PDB file of C-alpha atoms in Angstrom:
ATOM      1  CA  UNK A   1     198.775 231.810 171.428  1.00 44.00           C
ATOM      2  CA  UNK A   2     200.266 231.623 175.260  1.00 52.00           C
ATOM      3  CA  UNK A   3     199.376 228.636 177.554  1.00 67.00           C
ATOM      4  CA  UNK A   4     198.501 230.496 180.432  1.00 84.00           C
ATOM      5  CA  UNK A   5     195.573 229.779 182.179  1.00 92.00           C
ATOM      6  CA  UNK A   6     192.430 231.667 182.266  1.00 95.00           C
ATOM      7  CA  UNK A   7     190.992 230.044 185.321  1.00 94.00           C
ATOM      8  CA  UNK A   8     190.812 232.812 188.065  1.00 95.00           C
ATOM      9  CA  UNK A   9     190.484 231.213 191.905  1.00 94.00           C
ATOM     10  CA  UNK A  10     187.068 231.833 193.277  1.00 95.00           C
ATOM     11  CA  UNK A  11     185.596 232.023 189.994  1.00 96.00           C
ATOM     12  CA  UNK A  12     183.983 228.108 189.593  1.00 90.00           C
ATOM     13  CA  UNK A  13     182.980 228.925 185.862  1.00 90.00           C
ATOM     14  CA  UNK A  14     186.042 230.741 185.150  1.00 92.00           C
ATOM     15  CA  UNK A  15     187.750 227.212 183.462  1.00 92.00           C
ATOM     16  CA  UNK A  16     184.820 227.043 181.109  1.00 92.00           C
ATOM     17  CA  UNK A  17     186.903 229.775 179.666  1.00 95.00           C
ATOM     18  CA  UNK A  18     190.107 227.694 178.946  1.00 94.00           C
ATOM     19  CA  UNK A  19     187.992 224.846 177.285  1.00 91.00           C
ATOM     20  CA  UNK A  20     186.232 227.747 174.831  1.00 92.00           C
ATOM     21  CA  UNK A  21     189.469 228.435 174.033  1.00 94.00           C
ATOM     22  CA  UNK A  22     190.691 225.014 173.651  1.00 92.00           C
ATOM     23  CA  UNK A  23     187.874 224.680 171.633  1.00 91.00           C
ATOM     24  CA  UNK A  24     187.985 227.439 169.489  1.00 92.00           C
ATOM     25  CA  UNK A  25     192.029 227.003 169.110  1.00 93.00           C
ATOM     26  CA  UNK A  26     191.844 224.122 168.141  1.00 93.00           C
ATOM     27  CA  UNK A  27     189.139 224.212 165.780  1.00 91.00           C
ATOM     28  CA  UNK A  28     189.761 226.348 162.769  1.00 92.00           C
ATOM     29  CA  UNK A  29     186.573 226.391 161.106  1.00 92.00           C
ATOM     30  CA  UNK A  30     184.573 226.963 164.611  1.00 88.00           C
ATOM     31  CA  UNK A  31     186.516 229.907 165.002  1.00 91.00           C
ATOM     32  CA  UNK A  32     186.004 230.934 161.455  1.00 92.00           C
ATOM     33  CA  UNK A  33     182.171 229.561 161.301  1.00 90.00           C
ATOM     34  CA  UNK A  34     182.563 231.895 165.334  1.00 90.00           C
ATOM     35  CA  UNK A  35     183.943 234.753 163.269  1.00 92.00           C
ATOM     36  CA  UNK A  36     181.455 234.487 160.326  1.00 92.00           C
ATOM     37  CA  UNK A  37     178.064 234.248 163.066  1.00 90.00           C
ATOM     38  CA  UNK A  38     178.493 236.410 165.958  1.00 91.00           C
ATOM     39  CA  UNK A  39     181.101 239.216 164.764  1.00 93.00           C
ATOM     40  CA  UNK A  40     180.927 240.906 167.492  1.00 95.00           C
ATOM     41  CA  UNK A  41     183.596 241.397 170.220  1.00 96.00           C
ATOM     42  CA  UNK A  42     182.255 240.496 173.962  1.00 96.00           C
ATOM     43  CA  UNK A  43     182.915 241.075 176.988  1.00 98.00           C
ATOM     44  CA  UNK A  44     181.852 238.668 179.846  1.00 97.00           C
ATOM     45  CA  UNK A  45     181.824 240.019 183.840  1.00 98.00           C
ATOM     46  CA  UNK A  46     181.215 237.660 186.171  1.00 98.00           C
ATOM     47  CA  UNK A  47     179.864 237.600 189.557  1.00 98.00           C
ATOM     48  CA  UNK A  48     181.507 235.234 192.671  1.00 96.00           C
ATOM     49  CA  UNK A  49     179.393 234.660 195.692  1.00 95.00           C
ATOM     50  CA  UNK A  50     181.920 237.260 197.395  1.00 96.00           C
ATOM     51  CA  UNK A  51     180.456 239.771 195.431  1.00 96.00           C
ATOM     52  CA  UNK A  52     184.021 239.521 193.112  1.00 97.00           C
ATOM     53  CA  UNK A  53     184.079 240.351 189.569  1.00 97.00           C
ATOM     54  CA  UNK A  54     186.118 239.527 187.046  1.00 98.00           C
ATOM     55  CA  UNK A  55     185.629 239.353 183.039  1.00 98.00           C
ATOM     56  CA  UNK A  56     186.592 237.993 180.012  1.00 98.00           C
ATOM     57  CA  UNK A  57     186.912 238.816 176.392  1.00 97.00           C
ATOM     58  CA  UNK A  58     185.786 236.539 173.652  1.00 96.00           C
ATOM     59  CA  UNK A  59     186.824 238.674 170.309  1.00 95.00           C
ATOM     60  CA  UNK A  60     184.537 236.623 167.488  1.00 94.00           C
ATOM     61  CA  UNK A  61     184.998 240.619 165.093  1.00 93.00           C
ATOM     62  CA  UNK A  62     187.832 239.934 163.648  1.00 88.00           C
ATOM     63  CA  UNK A  63     190.572 237.261 165.691  1.00 90.00           C
ATOM     64  CA  UNK A  64     188.195 234.565 167.131  1.00 93.00           C
ATOM     65  CA  UNK A  65     190.393 234.961 170.425  1.00 94.00           C
ATOM     66  CA  UNK A  66     188.831 234.302 174.476  1.00 95.00           C
ATOM     67  CA  UNK A  67     190.928 235.590 176.948  1.00 96.00           C
ATOM     68  CA  UNK A  68     191.336 237.261 180.185  1.00 97.00           C
ATOM     69  CA  UNK A  69     190.866 240.597 181.400  1.00 97.00           C
ATOM     70  CA  UNK A  70     193.053 242.311 183.292  1.00 93.00           C
ATOM     71  CA  UNK A  71     192.378 246.405 184.427  1.00 92.00           C
ATOM     72  CA  UNK A  72     190.066 248.184 182.154  1.00 95.00           C
ATOM     73  CA  UNK A  73     187.556 247.005 180.115  1.00 94.00           C
ATOM     74  CA  UNK A  74     188.341 247.578 176.949  1.00 95.00           C
ATOM     75  CA  UNK A  75     185.675 248.951 174.419  1.00 94.00           C
ATOM     76  CA  UNK A  76     182.921 245.602 173.045  1.00 96.00           C
ATOM     77  CA  UNK A  77     180.110 245.606 170.970  1.00 96.00           C
ATOM     78  CA  UNK A  78     177.918 243.444 174.078  1.00 96.00           C
ATOM     79  CA  UNK A  79     179.049 243.983 177.858  1.00 97.00           C
ATOM     80  CA  UNK A  80     176.821 240.391 179.456  1.00 97.00           C
ATOM     81  CA  UNK A  81     177.368 240.238 183.614  1.00 98.00           C
ATOM     82  CA  UNK A  82     175.694 237.883 185.334  1.00 97.00           C
ATOM     83  CA  UNK A  83     176.741 235.766 188.544  1.00 97.00           C
ATOM     84  CA  UNK A  84     179.413 232.569 187.642  1.00 95.00           C
ATOM     85  CA  UNK A  85     176.306 229.892 189.295  1.00 95.00           C
ATOM     86  CA  UNK A  86     174.309 231.808 185.991  1.00 96.00           C
ATOM     87  CA  UNK A  87     177.199 231.446 183.647  1.00 95.00           C
ATOM     88  CA  UNK A  88     177.779 227.879 184.508  1.00 92.00           C
ATOM     89  CA  UNK A  89     173.960 226.849 183.592  1.00 92.00           C
ATOM     90  CA  UNK A  90     174.436 229.459 180.883  1.00 91.00           C
ATOM     91  CA  UNK A  91     177.509 226.961 179.403  1.00 89.00           C
ATOM     92  CA  UNK A  92     175.963 223.933 180.194  1.00 87.00           C
ATOM     93  CA  UNK A  93     172.762 224.667 178.589  1.00 86.00           C
ATOM     94  CA  UNK A  94     171.035 224.397 181.440  1.00 90.00           C
ATOM     95  CA  UNK A  95     169.209 228.062 181.840  1.00 91.00           C
ATOM     96  CA  UNK A  96     167.702 229.493 178.437  1.00 91.00           C
ATOM     97  CA  UNK A  97     169.810 232.954 178.351  1.00 90.00           C
ATOM     98  CA  UNK A  98     166.363 234.545 177.019  1.00 91.00           C
ATOM     99  CA  UNK A  99     164.670 234.168 180.142  1.00 94.00           C
ATOM    100  CA  UNK A 100     167.801 234.793 182.469  1.00 95.00           C
ATOM    101  CA  UNK A 101     167.542 237.775 180.871  1.00 94.00           C
ATOM    102  CA  UNK A 102     164.001 238.361 181.697  1.00 95.00           C
ATOM    103  CA  UNK A 103     164.040 237.338 185.226  1.00 97.00           C
ATOM    104  CA  UNK A 104     167.694 239.986 185.992  1.00 97.00           C
ATOM    105  CA  UNK A 105     169.825 237.022 186.052  1.00 97.00           C
ATOM    106  CA  UNK A 106     172.086 238.004 183.623  1.00 97.00           C
ATOM    107  CA  UNK A 107     172.139 242.384 182.060  1.00 97.00           C
ATOM    108  CA  UNK A 108     173.033 243.199 178.517  1.00 96.00           C
ATOM    109  CA  UNK A 109     175.218 246.190 178.171  1.00 97.00           C
ATOM    110  CA  UNK A 110     175.258 246.896 174.346  1.00 96.00           C
ATOM    111  CA  UNK A 111     174.042 246.125 170.787  1.00 92.00           C
ATOM    112  CA  UNK A 112     171.326 242.891 171.721  1.00 90.00           C
ATOM    113  CA  UNK A 113     171.133 241.215 168.428  1.00 89.00           C
ATOM    114  CA  UNK A 114     174.780 240.551 168.587  1.00 91.00           C
ATOM    115  CA  UNK A 115     173.533 239.915 172.246  1.00 90.00           C
ATOM    116  CA  UNK A 116     171.425 236.612 170.553  1.00 89.00           C
ATOM    117  CA  UNK A 117     174.039 235.784 167.816  1.00 88.00           C
ATOM    118  CA  UNK A 118     176.703 234.103 170.866  1.00 89.00           C
ATOM    119  CA  UNK A 119     173.859 231.808 172.200  1.00 85.00           C
ATOM    120  CA  UNK A 120     174.616 229.273 169.290  1.00 83.00           C
ATOM    121  CA  UNK A 121     178.443 229.846 170.406  1.00 84.00           C
ATOM    122  CA  UNK A 122     177.724 229.279 173.494  1.00 82.00           C
ATOM    123  CA  UNK A 123     175.531 225.673 172.694  1.00 78.00           C
ATOM    124  CA  UNK A 124     178.749 225.075 170.434  1.00 78.00           C
ATOM    125  CA  UNK A 125     180.861 224.974 173.618  1.00 77.00           C
ATOM    126  CA  UNK A 126     178.487 223.034 176.044  1.00 71.00           C
ATOM    127  CA  UNK A 127     181.660 220.998 177.786  1.00 72.00           C
ATOM    128  CA  UNK A 128     178.887 218.067 177.865  1.00 69.00           C
ATOM    129  CA  UNK A 129     179.291 218.165 174.250  1.00 65.00           C
ATOM    130  CA  UNK A 130     182.890 217.550 173.688  1.00 56.00           C
ATOM    131  CA  UNK A 131     183.910 215.842 176.561  1.00 50.00           C
ATOM    132  CA  UNK A 132     185.198 212.791 174.682  1.00 41.00           C
ATOM    133  CA  UNK A 133     187.105 215.414 172.465  1.00 40.00           C
ATOM    134  CA  UNK A 134     188.582 217.093 175.437  1.00 37.00           C
ATOM    135  CA  UNK A 135     189.923 213.778 176.690  1.00 34.00           C
ATOM    136  CA  UNK A 136     191.260 212.817 173.642  1.00 26.00           C
TER     137      UNK A 136
END
Protein backbone atom coordinates (compact mmCIF):
# COMPACT_ATOMS: atom_id res chain seq x y z
CA UNK A 1 0.00 0.00 0.00
CA UNK A 2 1.46 3.34 -1.04
CA UNK A 3 1.15 6.51 1.01
CA UNK A 4 1.56 8.65 -2.11
CA UNK A 5 -1.23 11.18 -2.54
CA UNK A 6 -3.74 10.64 -5.31
CA UNK A 7 -4.52 14.37 -5.43
CA UNK A 8 -3.51 16.24 -8.55
CA UNK A 9 -2.78 19.96 -8.59
CA UNK A 10 -5.39 21.89 -10.52
CA UNK A 11 -8.09 19.25 -9.94
CA UNK A 12 -10.32 20.32 -7.07
CA UNK A 13 -12.06 16.94 -6.81
CA UNK A 14 -8.88 14.88 -6.89
CA UNK A 15 -8.50 15.03 -3.10
CA UNK A 16 -11.65 12.93 -2.91
CA UNK A 17 -9.69 10.00 -4.36
CA UNK A 18 -7.36 10.17 -1.34
CA UNK A 19 -10.45 10.10 0.85
CA UNK A 20 -11.91 7.13 -1.08
CA UNK A 21 -8.62 5.26 -0.80
CA UNK A 22 -8.37 5.85 2.95
CA UNK A 23 -11.96 4.72 3.53
CA UNK A 24 -11.47 1.54 1.47
CA UNK A 25 -8.06 0.78 3.01
CA UNK A 26 -9.34 1.35 6.57
CA UNK A 27 -12.60 -0.58 6.21
CA UNK A 28 -12.06 -4.20 5.09
CA UNK A 29 -15.81 -4.85 5.22
CA UNK A 30 -16.51 -1.98 2.81
CA UNK A 31 -13.73 -3.21 0.53
CA UNK A 32 -15.17 -6.75 0.48
CA UNK A 33 -18.72 -5.46 -0.04
CA UNK A 34 -17.58 -3.15 -2.86
CA UNK A 35 -15.78 -5.97 -4.66
CA UNK A 36 -18.88 -8.17 -4.37
CA UNK A 37 -21.37 -5.53 -5.50
CA UNK A 38 -19.40 -3.47 -8.03
CA UNK A 39 -17.33 -6.34 -9.43
CA UNK A 40 -15.70 -4.17 -12.09
CA UNK A 41 -12.79 -1.92 -12.95
CA UNK A 42 -13.73 1.73 -13.34
CA UNK A 43 -11.69 4.59 -14.75
CA UNK A 44 -12.78 8.08 -13.80
CA UNK A 45 -11.43 10.90 -15.95
CA UNK A 46 -11.85 14.44 -14.69
CA UNK A 47 -11.57 17.60 -16.76
CA UNK A 48 -10.55 20.75 -14.89
CA UNK A 49 -11.43 24.37 -15.67
CA UNK A 50 -8.28 24.70 -17.83
CA UNK A 51 -9.39 21.83 -20.07
CA UNK A 52 -6.75 19.43 -18.72
CA UNK A 53 -7.68 15.83 -17.96
CA UNK A 54 -6.46 13.34 -15.37
CA UNK A 55 -7.67 9.79 -14.65
CA UNK A 56 -7.99 7.53 -11.62
CA UNK A 57 -8.63 3.79 -11.39
CA UNK A 58 -11.09 2.09 -9.05
CA UNK A 59 -10.41 -1.65 -9.18
CA UNK A 60 -13.31 -3.44 -7.54
CA UNK A 61 -12.97 -6.60 -9.60
CA UNK A 62 -10.33 -8.27 -7.42
CA UNK A 63 -8.31 -5.89 -5.26
CA UNK A 64 -10.58 -3.12 -4.02
CA UNK A 65 -8.03 -0.40 -4.76
CA UNK A 66 -8.13 3.26 -5.70
CA UNK A 67 -5.13 4.64 -7.62
CA UNK A 68 -4.01 7.47 -9.89
CA UNK A 69 -3.28 6.66 -13.53
CA UNK A 70 -0.04 8.01 -14.90
CA UNK A 71 0.31 7.40 -18.60
CA UNK A 72 -1.90 5.22 -20.78
CA UNK A 73 -5.40 4.48 -19.50
CA UNK A 74 -5.80 0.73 -18.88
CA UNK A 75 -8.68 -1.40 -20.10
CA UNK A 76 -11.72 -1.09 -17.86
CA UNK A 77 -15.33 -2.23 -17.60
CA UNK A 78 -16.50 1.36 -17.06
CA UNK A 79 -14.99 4.71 -18.04
CA UNK A 80 -16.66 7.80 -16.59
CA UNK A 81 -15.68 11.22 -17.91
CA UNK A 82 -16.93 14.40 -16.27
CA UNK A 83 -15.92 17.88 -15.16
CA UNK A 84 -14.02 18.19 -11.91
CA UNK A 85 -16.76 20.31 -10.30
CA UNK A 86 -19.47 17.83 -11.34
CA UNK A 87 -17.48 14.97 -9.77
CA UNK A 88 -17.44 16.85 -6.45
CA UNK A 89 -21.22 17.30 -6.68
CA UNK A 90 -21.63 13.60 -7.49
CA UNK A 91 -19.56 12.45 -4.51
CA UNK A 92 -21.28 14.92 -2.17
CA UNK A 93 -24.69 13.58 -3.25
CA UNK A 94 -25.59 16.98 -4.68
CA UNK A 95 -26.17 15.57 -8.18
CA UNK A 96 -28.02 12.55 -9.51
CA UNK A 97 -25.78 10.38 -11.72
CA UNK A 98 -28.62 9.41 -14.05
CA UNK A 99 -29.58 13.05 -14.57
CA UNK A 100 -25.93 13.99 -15.12
CA UNK A 101 -25.67 11.29 -17.78
CA UNK A 102 -28.92 12.31 -19.49
CA UNK A 103 -27.84 15.98 -19.47
CA UNK A 104 -24.48 15.11 -21.02
CA UNK A 105 -22.53 16.17 -17.93
CA UNK A 106 -21.17 12.66 -17.45
CA UNK A 107 -20.10 10.40 -20.29
CA UNK A 108 -20.05 6.64 -19.77
CA UNK A 109 -18.15 4.17 -21.91
CA UNK A 110 -18.48 0.47 -21.34
CA UNK A 111 -21.09 -1.53 -19.49
CA UNK A 112 -23.97 0.73 -18.39
CA UNK A 113 -25.28 -1.85 -15.92
CA UNK A 114 -21.91 -2.02 -14.20
CA UNK A 115 -21.76 1.78 -14.23
CA UNK A 116 -25.01 1.81 -12.25
CA UNK A 117 -23.47 -0.62 -9.74
CA UNK A 118 -20.76 1.87 -8.78
CA UNK A 119 -23.28 4.46 -7.55
CA UNK A 120 -23.81 2.80 -4.12
CA UNK A 121 -20.03 2.81 -3.57
CA UNK A 122 -19.86 6.52 -4.41
CA UNK A 123 -22.69 7.16 -1.94
CA UNK A 124 -20.84 5.10 0.69
CA UNK A 125 -17.75 7.32 0.44
CA UNK A 126 -19.62 10.62 0.77
CA UNK A 127 -17.17 12.71 2.84
CA UNK A 128 -20.00 14.48 4.65
CA UNK A 129 -21.25 11.23 6.20
CA UNK A 130 -17.74 9.99 7.00
CA UNK A 131 -16.39 13.30 8.32
CA UNK A 132 -16.21 12.22 11.96
CA UNK A 133 -14.56 8.93 11.01
CA UNK A 134 -12.06 10.74 8.83
CA UNK A 135 -11.05 13.01 11.72
CA UNK A 136 -10.46 10.15 14.17
